[in-house]
Short mmCIF file of C-alpha atoms in Angstrom, two decimals:
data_model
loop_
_atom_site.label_atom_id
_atom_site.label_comp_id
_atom_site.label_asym_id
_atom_site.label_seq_id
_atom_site.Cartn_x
_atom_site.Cartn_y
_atom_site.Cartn_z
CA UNK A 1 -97.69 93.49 -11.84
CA UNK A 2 -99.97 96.09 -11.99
CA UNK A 3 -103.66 96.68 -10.51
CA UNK A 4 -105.51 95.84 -13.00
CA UNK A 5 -103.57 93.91 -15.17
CA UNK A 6 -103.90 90.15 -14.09
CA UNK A 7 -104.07 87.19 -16.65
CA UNK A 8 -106.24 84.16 -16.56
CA UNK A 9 -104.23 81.63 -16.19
CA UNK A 10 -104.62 78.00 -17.11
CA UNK A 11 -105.78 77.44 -13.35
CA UNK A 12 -107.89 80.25 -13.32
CA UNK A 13 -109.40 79.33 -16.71
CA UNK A 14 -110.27 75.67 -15.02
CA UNK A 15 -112.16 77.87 -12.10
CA UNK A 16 -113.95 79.77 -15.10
CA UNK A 17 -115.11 76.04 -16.62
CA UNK A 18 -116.53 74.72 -13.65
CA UNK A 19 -118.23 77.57 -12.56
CA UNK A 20 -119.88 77.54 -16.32
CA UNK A 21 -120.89 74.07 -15.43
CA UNK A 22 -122.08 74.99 -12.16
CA UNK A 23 -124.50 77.92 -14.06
CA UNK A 24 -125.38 75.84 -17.01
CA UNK A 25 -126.97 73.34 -14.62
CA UNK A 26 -128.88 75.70 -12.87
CA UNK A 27 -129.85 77.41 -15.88
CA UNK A 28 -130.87 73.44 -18.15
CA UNK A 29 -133.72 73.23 -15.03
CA UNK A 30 -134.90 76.45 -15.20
CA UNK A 31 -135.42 76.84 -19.52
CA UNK A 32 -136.62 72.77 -19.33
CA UNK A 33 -139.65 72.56 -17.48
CA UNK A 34 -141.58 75.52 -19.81
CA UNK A 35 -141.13 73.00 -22.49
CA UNK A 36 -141.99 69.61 -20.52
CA UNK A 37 -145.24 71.22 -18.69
CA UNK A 38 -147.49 70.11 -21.53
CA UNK A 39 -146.52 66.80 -21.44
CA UNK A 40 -146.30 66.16 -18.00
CA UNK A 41 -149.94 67.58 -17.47
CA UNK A 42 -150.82 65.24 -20.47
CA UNK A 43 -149.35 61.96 -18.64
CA UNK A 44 -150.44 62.66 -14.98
CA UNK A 45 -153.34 64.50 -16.11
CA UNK A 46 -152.38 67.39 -13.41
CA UNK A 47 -154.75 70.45 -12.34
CA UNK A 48 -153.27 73.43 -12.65
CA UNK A 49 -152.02 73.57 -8.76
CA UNK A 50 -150.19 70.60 -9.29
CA UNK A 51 -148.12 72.19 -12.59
CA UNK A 52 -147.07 74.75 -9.99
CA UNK A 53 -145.95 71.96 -7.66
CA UNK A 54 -143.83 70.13 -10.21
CA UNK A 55 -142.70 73.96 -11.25
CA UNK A 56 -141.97 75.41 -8.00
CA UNK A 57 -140.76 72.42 -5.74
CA UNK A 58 -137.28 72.34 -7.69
CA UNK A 59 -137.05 75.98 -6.07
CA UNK A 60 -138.04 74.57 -2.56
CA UNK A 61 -135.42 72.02 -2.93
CA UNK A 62 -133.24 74.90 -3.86
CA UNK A 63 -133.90 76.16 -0.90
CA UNK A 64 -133.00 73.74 1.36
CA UNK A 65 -130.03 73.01 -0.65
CA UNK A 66 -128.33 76.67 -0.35
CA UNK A 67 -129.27 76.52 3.83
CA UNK A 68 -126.97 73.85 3.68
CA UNK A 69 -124.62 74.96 1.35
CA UNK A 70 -122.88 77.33 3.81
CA UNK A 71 -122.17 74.63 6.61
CA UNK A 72 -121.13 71.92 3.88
CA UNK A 73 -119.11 74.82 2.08
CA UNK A 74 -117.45 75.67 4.98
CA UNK A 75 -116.84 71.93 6.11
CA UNK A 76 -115.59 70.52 3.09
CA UNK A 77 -114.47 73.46 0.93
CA UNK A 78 -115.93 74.47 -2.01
CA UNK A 79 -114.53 72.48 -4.15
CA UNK A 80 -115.86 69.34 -3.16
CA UNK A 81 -119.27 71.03 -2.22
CA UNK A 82 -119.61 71.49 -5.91
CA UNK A 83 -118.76 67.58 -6.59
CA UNK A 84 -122.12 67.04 -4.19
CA UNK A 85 -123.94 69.19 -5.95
CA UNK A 86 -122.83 67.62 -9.41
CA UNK A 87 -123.89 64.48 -7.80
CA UNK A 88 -127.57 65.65 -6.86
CA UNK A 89 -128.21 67.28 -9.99
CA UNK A 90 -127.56 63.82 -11.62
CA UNK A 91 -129.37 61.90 -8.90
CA UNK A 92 -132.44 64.35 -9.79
CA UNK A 93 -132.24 63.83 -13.42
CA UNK A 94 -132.16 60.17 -13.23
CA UNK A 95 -135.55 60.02 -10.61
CA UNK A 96 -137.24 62.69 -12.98
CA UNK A 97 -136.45 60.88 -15.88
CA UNK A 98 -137.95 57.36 -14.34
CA UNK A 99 -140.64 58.43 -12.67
CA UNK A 100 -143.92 56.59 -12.68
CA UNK A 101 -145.90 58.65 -11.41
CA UNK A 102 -146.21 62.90 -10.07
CA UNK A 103 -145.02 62.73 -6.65
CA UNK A 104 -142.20 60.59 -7.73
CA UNK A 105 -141.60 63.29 -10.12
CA UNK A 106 -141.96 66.00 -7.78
CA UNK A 107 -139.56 63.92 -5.42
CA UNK A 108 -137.04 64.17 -8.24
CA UNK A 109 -137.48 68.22 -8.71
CA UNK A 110 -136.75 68.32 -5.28
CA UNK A 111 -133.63 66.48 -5.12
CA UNK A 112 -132.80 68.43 -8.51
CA UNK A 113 -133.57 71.83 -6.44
CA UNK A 114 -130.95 70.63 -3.60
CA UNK A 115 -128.46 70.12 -5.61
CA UNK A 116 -128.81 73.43 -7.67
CA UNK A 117 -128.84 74.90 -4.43
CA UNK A 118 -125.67 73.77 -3.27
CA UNK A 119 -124.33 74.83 -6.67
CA UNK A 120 -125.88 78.50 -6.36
CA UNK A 121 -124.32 78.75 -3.24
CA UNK A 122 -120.71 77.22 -3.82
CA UNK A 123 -119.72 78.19 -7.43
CA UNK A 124 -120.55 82.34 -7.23
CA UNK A 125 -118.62 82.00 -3.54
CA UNK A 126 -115.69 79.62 -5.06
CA UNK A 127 -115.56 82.37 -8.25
CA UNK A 128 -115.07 85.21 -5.50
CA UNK A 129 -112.81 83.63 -3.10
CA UNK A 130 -110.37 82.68 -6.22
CA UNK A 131 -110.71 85.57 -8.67
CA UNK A 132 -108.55 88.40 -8.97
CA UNK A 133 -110.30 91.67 -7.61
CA UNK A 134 -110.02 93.21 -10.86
CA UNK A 135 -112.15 90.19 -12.35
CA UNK A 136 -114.10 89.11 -9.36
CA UNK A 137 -116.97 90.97 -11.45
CA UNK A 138 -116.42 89.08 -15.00
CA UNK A 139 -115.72 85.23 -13.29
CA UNK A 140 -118.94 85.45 -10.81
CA UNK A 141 -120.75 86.85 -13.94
CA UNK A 142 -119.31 84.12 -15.76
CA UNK A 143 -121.82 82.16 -13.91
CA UNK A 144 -125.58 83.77 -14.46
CA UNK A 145 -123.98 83.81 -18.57
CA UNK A 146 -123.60 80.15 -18.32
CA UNK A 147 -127.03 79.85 -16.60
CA UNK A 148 -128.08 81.90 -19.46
CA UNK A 149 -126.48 79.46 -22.22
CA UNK A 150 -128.31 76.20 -20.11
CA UNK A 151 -131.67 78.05 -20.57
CA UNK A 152 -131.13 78.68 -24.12
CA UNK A 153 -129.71 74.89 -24.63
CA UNK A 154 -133.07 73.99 -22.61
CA UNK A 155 -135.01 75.96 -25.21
CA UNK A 156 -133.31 74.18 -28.19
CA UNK A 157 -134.27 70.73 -26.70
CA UNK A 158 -137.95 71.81 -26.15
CA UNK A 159 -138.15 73.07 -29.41
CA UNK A 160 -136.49 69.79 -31.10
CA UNK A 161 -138.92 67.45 -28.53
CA UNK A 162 -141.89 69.52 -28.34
CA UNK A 163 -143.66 67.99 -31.44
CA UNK A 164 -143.53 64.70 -29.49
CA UNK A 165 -144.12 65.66 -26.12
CA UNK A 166 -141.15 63.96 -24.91
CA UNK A 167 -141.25 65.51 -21.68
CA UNK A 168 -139.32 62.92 -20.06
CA UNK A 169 -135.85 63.26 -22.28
CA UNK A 170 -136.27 67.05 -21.72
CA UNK A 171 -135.70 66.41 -17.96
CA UNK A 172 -133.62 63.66 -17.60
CA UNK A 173 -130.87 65.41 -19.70
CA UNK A 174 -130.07 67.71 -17.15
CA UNK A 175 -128.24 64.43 -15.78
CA UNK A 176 -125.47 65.99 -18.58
CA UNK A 177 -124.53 69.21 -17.08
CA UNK A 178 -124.56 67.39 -13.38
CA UNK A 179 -121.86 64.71 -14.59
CA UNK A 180 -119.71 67.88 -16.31
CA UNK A 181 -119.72 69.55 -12.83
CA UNK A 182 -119.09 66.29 -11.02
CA UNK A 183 -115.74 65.78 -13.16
CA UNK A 184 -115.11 69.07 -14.06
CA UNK A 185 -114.54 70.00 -10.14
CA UNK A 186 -112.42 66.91 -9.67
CA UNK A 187 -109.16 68.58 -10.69
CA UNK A 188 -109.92 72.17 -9.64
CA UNK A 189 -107.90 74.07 -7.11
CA UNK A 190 -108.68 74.61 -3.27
CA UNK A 191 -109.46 77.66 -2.30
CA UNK A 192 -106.65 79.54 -0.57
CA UNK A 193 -109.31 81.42 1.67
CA UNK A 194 -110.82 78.15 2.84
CA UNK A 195 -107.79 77.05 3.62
CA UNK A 196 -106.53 79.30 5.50
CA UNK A 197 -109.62 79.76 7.46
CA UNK A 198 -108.61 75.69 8.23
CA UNK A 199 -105.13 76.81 9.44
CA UNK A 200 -103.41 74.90 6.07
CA UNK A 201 -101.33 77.48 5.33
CA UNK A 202 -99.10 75.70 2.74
CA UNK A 203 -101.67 74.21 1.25
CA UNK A 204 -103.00 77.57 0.76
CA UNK A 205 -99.61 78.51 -0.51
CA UNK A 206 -99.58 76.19 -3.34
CA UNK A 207 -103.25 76.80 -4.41
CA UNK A 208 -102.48 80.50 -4.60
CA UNK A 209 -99.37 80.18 -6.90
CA UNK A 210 -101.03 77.89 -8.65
CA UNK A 211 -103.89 80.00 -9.58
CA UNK A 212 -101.84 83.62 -9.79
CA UNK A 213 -98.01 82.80 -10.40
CA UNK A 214 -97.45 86.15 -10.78
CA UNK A 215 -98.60 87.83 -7.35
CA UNK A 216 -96.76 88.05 -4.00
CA UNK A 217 -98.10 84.99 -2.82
CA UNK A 218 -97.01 85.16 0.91
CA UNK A 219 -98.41 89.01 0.96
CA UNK A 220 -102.07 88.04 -0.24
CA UNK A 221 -102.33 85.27 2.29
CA UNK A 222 -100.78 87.85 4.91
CA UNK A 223 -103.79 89.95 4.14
CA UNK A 224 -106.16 86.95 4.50
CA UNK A 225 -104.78 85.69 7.79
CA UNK A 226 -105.12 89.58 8.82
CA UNK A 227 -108.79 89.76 7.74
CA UNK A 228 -109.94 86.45 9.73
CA UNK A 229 -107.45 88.03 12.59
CA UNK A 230 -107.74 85.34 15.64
CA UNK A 231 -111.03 83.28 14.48
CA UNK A 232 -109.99 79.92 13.39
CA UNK A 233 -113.91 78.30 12.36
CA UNK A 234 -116.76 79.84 10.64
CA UNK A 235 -118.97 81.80 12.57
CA UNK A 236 -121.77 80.43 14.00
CA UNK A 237 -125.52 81.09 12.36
CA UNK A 238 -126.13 83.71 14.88
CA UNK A 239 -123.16 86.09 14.49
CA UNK A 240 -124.56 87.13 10.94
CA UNK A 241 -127.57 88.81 12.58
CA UNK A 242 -124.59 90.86 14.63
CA UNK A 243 -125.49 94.59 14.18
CA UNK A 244 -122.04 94.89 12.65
CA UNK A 245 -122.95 92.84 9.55
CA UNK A 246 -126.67 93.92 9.62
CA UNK A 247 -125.59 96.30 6.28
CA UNK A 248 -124.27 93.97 4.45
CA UNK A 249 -126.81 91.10 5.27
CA UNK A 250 -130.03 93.38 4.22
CA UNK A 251 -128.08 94.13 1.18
CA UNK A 252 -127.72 90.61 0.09
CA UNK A 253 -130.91 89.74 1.05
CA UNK A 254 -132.95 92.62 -0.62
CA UNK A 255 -130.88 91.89 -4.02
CA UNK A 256 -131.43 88.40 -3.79
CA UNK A 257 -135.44 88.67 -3.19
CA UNK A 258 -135.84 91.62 -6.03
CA UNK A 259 -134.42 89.13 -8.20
CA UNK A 260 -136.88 87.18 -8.02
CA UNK A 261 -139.71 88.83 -7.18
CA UNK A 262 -139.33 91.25 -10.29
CA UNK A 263 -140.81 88.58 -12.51
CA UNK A 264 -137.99 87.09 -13.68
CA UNK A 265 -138.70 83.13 -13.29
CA UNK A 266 -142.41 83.43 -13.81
CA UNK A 267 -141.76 84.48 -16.87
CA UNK A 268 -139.21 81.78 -18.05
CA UNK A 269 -140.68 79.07 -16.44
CA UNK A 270 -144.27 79.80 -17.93
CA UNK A 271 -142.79 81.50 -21.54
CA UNK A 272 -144.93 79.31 -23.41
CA UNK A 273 -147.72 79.71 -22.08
CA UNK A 274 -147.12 83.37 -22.02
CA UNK A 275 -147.04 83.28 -25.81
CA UNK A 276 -149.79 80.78 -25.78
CA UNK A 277 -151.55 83.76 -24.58
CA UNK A 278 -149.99 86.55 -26.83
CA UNK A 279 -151.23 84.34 -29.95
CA UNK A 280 -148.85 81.84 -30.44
CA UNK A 281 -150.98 78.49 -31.02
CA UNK A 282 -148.87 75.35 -31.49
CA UNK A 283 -146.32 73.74 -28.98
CA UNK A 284 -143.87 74.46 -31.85
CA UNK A 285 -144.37 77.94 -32.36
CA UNK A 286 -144.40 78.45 -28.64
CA UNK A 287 -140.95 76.95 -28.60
CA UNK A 288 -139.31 78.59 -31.04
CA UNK A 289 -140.51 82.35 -30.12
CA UNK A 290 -139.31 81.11 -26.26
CA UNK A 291 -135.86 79.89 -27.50
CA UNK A 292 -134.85 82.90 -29.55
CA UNK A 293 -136.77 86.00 -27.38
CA UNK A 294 -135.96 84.54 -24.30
CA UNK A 295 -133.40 81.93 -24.53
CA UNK A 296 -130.66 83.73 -27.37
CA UNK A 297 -131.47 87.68 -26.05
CA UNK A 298 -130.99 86.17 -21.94
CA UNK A 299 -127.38 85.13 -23.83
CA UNK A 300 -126.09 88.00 -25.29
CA UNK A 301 -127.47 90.48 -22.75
CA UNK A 302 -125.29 88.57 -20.01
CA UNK A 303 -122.72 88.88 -22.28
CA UNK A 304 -123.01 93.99 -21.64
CA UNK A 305 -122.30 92.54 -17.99
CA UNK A 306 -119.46 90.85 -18.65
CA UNK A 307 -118.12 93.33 -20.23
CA UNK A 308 -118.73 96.33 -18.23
CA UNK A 309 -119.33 95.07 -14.44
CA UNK A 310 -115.99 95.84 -13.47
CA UNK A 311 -115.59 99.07 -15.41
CA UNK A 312 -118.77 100.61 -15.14
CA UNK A 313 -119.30 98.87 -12.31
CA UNK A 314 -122.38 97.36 -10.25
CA UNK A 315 -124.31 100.06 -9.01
CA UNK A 316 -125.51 102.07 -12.39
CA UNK A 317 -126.01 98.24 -14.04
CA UNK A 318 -128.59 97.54 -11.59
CA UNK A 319 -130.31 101.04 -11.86
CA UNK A 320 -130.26 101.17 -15.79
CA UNK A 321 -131.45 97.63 -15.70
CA UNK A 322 -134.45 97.86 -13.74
CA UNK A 323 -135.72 100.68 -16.27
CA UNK A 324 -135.74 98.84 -18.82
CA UNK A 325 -137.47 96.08 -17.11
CA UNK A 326 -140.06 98.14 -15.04
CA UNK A 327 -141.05 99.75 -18.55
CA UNK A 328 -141.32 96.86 -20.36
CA UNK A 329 -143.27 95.20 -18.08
CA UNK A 330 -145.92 98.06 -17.99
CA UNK A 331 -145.94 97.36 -22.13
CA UNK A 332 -146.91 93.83 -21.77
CA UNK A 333 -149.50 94.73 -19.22
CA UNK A 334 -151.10 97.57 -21.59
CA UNK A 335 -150.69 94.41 -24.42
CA UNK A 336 -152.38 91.63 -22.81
CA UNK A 337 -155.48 94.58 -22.42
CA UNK A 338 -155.80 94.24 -25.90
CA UNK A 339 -155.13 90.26 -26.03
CA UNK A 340 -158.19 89.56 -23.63
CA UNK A 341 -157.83 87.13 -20.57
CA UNK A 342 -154.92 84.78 -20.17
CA UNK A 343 -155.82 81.23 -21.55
CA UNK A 344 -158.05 82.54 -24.28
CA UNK A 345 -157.59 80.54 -27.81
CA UNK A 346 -155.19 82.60 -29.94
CA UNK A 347 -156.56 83.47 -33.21
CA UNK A 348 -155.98 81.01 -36.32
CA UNK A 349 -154.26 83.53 -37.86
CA UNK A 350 -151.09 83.71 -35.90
CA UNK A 351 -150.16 86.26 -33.16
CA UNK A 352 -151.94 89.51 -33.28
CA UNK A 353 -150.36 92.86 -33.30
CA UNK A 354 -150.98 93.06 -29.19
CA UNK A 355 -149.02 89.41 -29.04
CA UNK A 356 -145.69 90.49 -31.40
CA UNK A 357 -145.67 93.46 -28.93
CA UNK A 358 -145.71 91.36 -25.95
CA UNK A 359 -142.84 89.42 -27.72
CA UNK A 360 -140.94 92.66 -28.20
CA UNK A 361 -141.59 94.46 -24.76
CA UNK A 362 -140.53 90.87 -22.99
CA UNK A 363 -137.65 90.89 -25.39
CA UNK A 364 -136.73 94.46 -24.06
CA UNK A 365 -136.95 92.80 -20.12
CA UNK A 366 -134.96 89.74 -20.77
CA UNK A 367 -131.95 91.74 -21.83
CA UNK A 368 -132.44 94.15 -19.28
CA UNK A 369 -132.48 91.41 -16.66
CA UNK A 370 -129.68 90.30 -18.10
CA UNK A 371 -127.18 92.93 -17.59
CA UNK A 372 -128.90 93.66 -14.42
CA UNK A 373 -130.31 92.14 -12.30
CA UNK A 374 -128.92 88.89 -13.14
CA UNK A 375 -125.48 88.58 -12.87
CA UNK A 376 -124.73 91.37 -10.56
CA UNK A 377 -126.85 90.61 -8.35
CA UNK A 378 -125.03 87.50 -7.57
CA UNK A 379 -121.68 89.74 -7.90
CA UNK A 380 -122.80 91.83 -5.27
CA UNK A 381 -123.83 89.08 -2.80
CA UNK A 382 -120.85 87.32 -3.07
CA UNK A 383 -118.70 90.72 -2.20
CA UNK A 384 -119.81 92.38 0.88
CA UNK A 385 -119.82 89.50 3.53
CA UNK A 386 -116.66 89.30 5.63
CA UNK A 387 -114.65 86.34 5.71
CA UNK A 388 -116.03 84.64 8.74
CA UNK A 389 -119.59 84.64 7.92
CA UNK A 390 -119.45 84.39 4.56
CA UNK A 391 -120.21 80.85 3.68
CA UNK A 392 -123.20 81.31 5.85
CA UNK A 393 -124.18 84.93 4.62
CA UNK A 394 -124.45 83.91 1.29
CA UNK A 395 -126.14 80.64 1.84
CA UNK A 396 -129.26 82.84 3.65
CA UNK A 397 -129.04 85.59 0.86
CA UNK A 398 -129.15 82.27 -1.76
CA UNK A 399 -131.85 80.84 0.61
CA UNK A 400 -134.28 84.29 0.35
CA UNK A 401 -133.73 84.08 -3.44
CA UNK A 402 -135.14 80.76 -4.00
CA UNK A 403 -137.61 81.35 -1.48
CA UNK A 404 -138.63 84.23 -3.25
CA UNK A 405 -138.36 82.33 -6.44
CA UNK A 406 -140.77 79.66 -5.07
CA UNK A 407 -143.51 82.31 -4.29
CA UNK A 408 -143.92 84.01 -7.37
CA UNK A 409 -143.48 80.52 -10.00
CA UNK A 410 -145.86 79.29 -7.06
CA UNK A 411 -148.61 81.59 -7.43
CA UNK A 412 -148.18 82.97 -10.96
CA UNK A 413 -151.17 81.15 -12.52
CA UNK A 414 -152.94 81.30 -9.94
CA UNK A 415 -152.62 85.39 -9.76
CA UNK A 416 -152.49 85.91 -13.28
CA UNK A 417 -155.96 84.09 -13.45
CA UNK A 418 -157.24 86.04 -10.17
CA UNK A 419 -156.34 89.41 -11.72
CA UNK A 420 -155.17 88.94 -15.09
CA UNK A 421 -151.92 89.13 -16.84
CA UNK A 422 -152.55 93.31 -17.20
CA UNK A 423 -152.88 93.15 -13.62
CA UNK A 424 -149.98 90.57 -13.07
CA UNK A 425 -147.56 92.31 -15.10
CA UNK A 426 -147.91 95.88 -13.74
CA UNK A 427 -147.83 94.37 -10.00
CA UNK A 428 -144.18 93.07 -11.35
CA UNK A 429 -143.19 96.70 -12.96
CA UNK A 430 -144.33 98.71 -9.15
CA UNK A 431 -141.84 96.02 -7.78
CA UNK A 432 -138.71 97.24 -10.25
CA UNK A 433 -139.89 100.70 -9.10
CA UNK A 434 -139.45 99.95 -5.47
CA UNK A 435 -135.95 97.91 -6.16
CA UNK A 436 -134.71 100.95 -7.86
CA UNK A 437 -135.43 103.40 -5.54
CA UNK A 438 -134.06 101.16 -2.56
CA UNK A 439 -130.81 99.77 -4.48
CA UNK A 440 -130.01 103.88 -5.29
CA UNK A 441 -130.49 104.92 -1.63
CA UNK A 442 -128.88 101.80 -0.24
CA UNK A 443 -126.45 99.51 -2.36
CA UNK A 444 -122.85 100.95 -2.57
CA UNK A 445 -120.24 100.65 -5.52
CA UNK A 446 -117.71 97.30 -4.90
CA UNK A 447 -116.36 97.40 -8.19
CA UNK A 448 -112.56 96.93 -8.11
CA UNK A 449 -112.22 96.67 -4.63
CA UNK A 450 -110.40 93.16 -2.74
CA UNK A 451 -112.58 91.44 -0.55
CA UNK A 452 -110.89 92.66 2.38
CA UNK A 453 -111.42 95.94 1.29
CA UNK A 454 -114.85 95.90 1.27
CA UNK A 455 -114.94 94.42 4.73
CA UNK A 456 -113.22 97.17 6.38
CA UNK A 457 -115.69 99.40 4.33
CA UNK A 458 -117.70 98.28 6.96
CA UNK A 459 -116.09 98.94 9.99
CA UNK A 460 -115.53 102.15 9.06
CA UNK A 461 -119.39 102.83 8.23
CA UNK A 462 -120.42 100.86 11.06
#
């Protein structure tokens, strides 16, 4: 067959499904907790350090979860690292759900954030380890477009609770998407990389056909066995430091903290009262404006990505995208000049002409994010580690990501009210600057290239 023209078959479609899963649970935690804030800081009666806590924790569990990720990906294969994560997620849910009082709750975010770490780790890696390369882009995208659908499903269920404050039902149906992952990667293939790095060769051999029918099937694992050469374990933690893989490791890492560090989660995790700011006065109204400018555009922006990440390919996404979200973001700084400080009681009235521009420019970075930053990002990270440190590469790149993630839904009240949200905002648009002008001097073009091409792209530059 030629390049280019592989099918999804029924076993790759099955990858596709639980990788969805795997992104829709990430995505239910991250669209939830702008809804259940309100009420939680109406039960517990929490300062505004401890919203950040309950906000941010999830992402410190996160982090500990995608640290761990690599080892327990490489252990048990990523198959079944995806069942644990199913199982944490639901675990998380459940304690969330129950819990009497805020540290139990925060206990539950963090079990939440573990297992959403494993998952952030194990489903992008499991999508690039079994897809095509002439997909790779499309199935690991697959994944930030289902964590785009579970923050627009999260949106719907604020908006349907938010009258009642429900905060609890908000959070403890995330145990949903945990239980679809759980089953979902019951019946899912191995993959024929991990196997092979565990010296199961016919094992491998079955997975393979069974996935792509249609290739040379004793070829591809040829070139597999040839890219892990004599090394039958993972390396260990130290080896991806090696001055061999230092390119590839800053490249991960500096996509995965721009990610973050752009803006992106501050802004979903705190939409409403972002648009509490702009104008928007009831819970309602704050829902609804979150679900469809945030929640529906974050959707069908994924959606350019999908379509165009392994044509256009990853490099000129990224750039294009952080345009559109560094100039947006210097709108919504010039806005909030005219809205007055964050926290100030919107006008009876309705949203001003400042706050409907807010909602527009923030419109304008959502989808740029979208067919940016978000899905290729984890594209890229997922591509340029070799095959013996890649379980662990990706698990540090995952690791700076939710670190970085934890710093800025950490601290963005707390900045925003330091310097206010003009301030805040244009901090976040120098930041896109800086990304761009890094990702165009260093970040190189992976589209359509196998994942053993790639590595020997760095020999040969090394």
């Amino acid at each position: 067959m030629p390049p280019g023209a592989e099918t999804l078959t029924f076993w790759l479609a099955v990858v596709v499904l639980v990788i969805i899963f795997a992104g829709g649970l990430f995505g239910y935690d991250q669209g939830v907790i702008s809804g259940a804030l309100p009420g939680i800081k109406s039960t517990f009666n929490l300062s505004v350090l401890m919203l950040q806590v309950v906000t941010s924790w999830v992402n410190l569990g996160a982090l500990v979860g995608s640290l761990i990720a690599g080892n327990v990906g490489d252990a048990i294969g990523r198959k079944r690292t995806l069942m644990v994560a199913g199982a944490l997620f639901t675990l998380g849910a459940a304690v969330q759900y129950f819990a009497p009082e805020a540290f139990v709750l925060v206990a539950g975010r963090l079990v939440i954030g573990i297992g959403v770490g494993v998952a952030a780790v194990a489903a992008p890696l499991y999508a690039a380890e079994l897809a095509p390369a002439s997909l790779r882009g499309r199935f690991i995208s697959s994944y930030q477009l289902a964590l785009t659908i579970g923050i627009f499903l999260a949106y719907l269920v604020n908006a349907h609770l938010s009258a009642s404050g429900n905060w609890r039902m908000m959070l403890g149906a995330a145990a949903v998407p945990g239980l679809l992952l759980f089953v979902a990667a019951l019946v899912t293939p191995q993959s024929p990389r991990w196997l092979i790095m565990k010296n199961r060769r016919a094992e491998a051999r079955a997975e393979a056909h069974k996935v792509e029918p249609h290739i040379d099937v004793d070829a591809h694992l040829d070139a597999i066995e040839l890219a892990f050469r004599t090394e039958e374990k993972p390396a260990p933690w130290s080896e991806i430091l090696h001055r061999e893989w230092r390119r590839p490791l800053l490249i991960a890492v500096g996509l995965a903290m721009f990610q973050q560090i752009t803006g992106i989660n501050a802004i979903i995790y705190y939409a409403d009262q972002i648009f509490g700011s702009a104008g928007f006065a009831s819970a309602e109204s704050q829902a609804e404006v979150t679900t469809w400018a945030i929640g529906g555009v974050n959707v069908l922006a994924t959606l350019i990505a999908i379509a165009f990440i392994d044509d256009e390919g990853r490099r000129k996404l990224l750039l294009t995208g952080l345009i559109g979200m560094g100039l947006s973001l210097v709108v919504v700084g010039v806005a909030f000049e005219f809205i007055g400080t964050a926290g100030q009681a919107p006008a009876a009235g309705g949203p001003t002409l400042a706050g409907t521009v807010t909602v527009a420019a923030l419109i304008v970075f959502i989808a740029s994010f979208a067919f940016s930053l978000g899905p290729v990002v984890w594209t890229v990270i997922n591509e340029v580690f070799p095959a013996r440190v890649r379980g662990r590469g990706v698990a540090l790149a995952t690791a700076v990501n939710w670190g970085s993630s934890y710093l800025a839904s950490q601290f963005f009240l707390s900045l925003d009210e330091a310097v206010g949200s003009p301030l805040t905002f244009w901090l976040f648009a120098l930041v896109c600057a800086i990304a761009w002008v890094w990702i165009y001097r260093s970040v190189p073009e992976t589209k359509r290239k196998s994942l053993e091409d790639i590595q020997r792209m760095w020999a040969v530059q090394g």
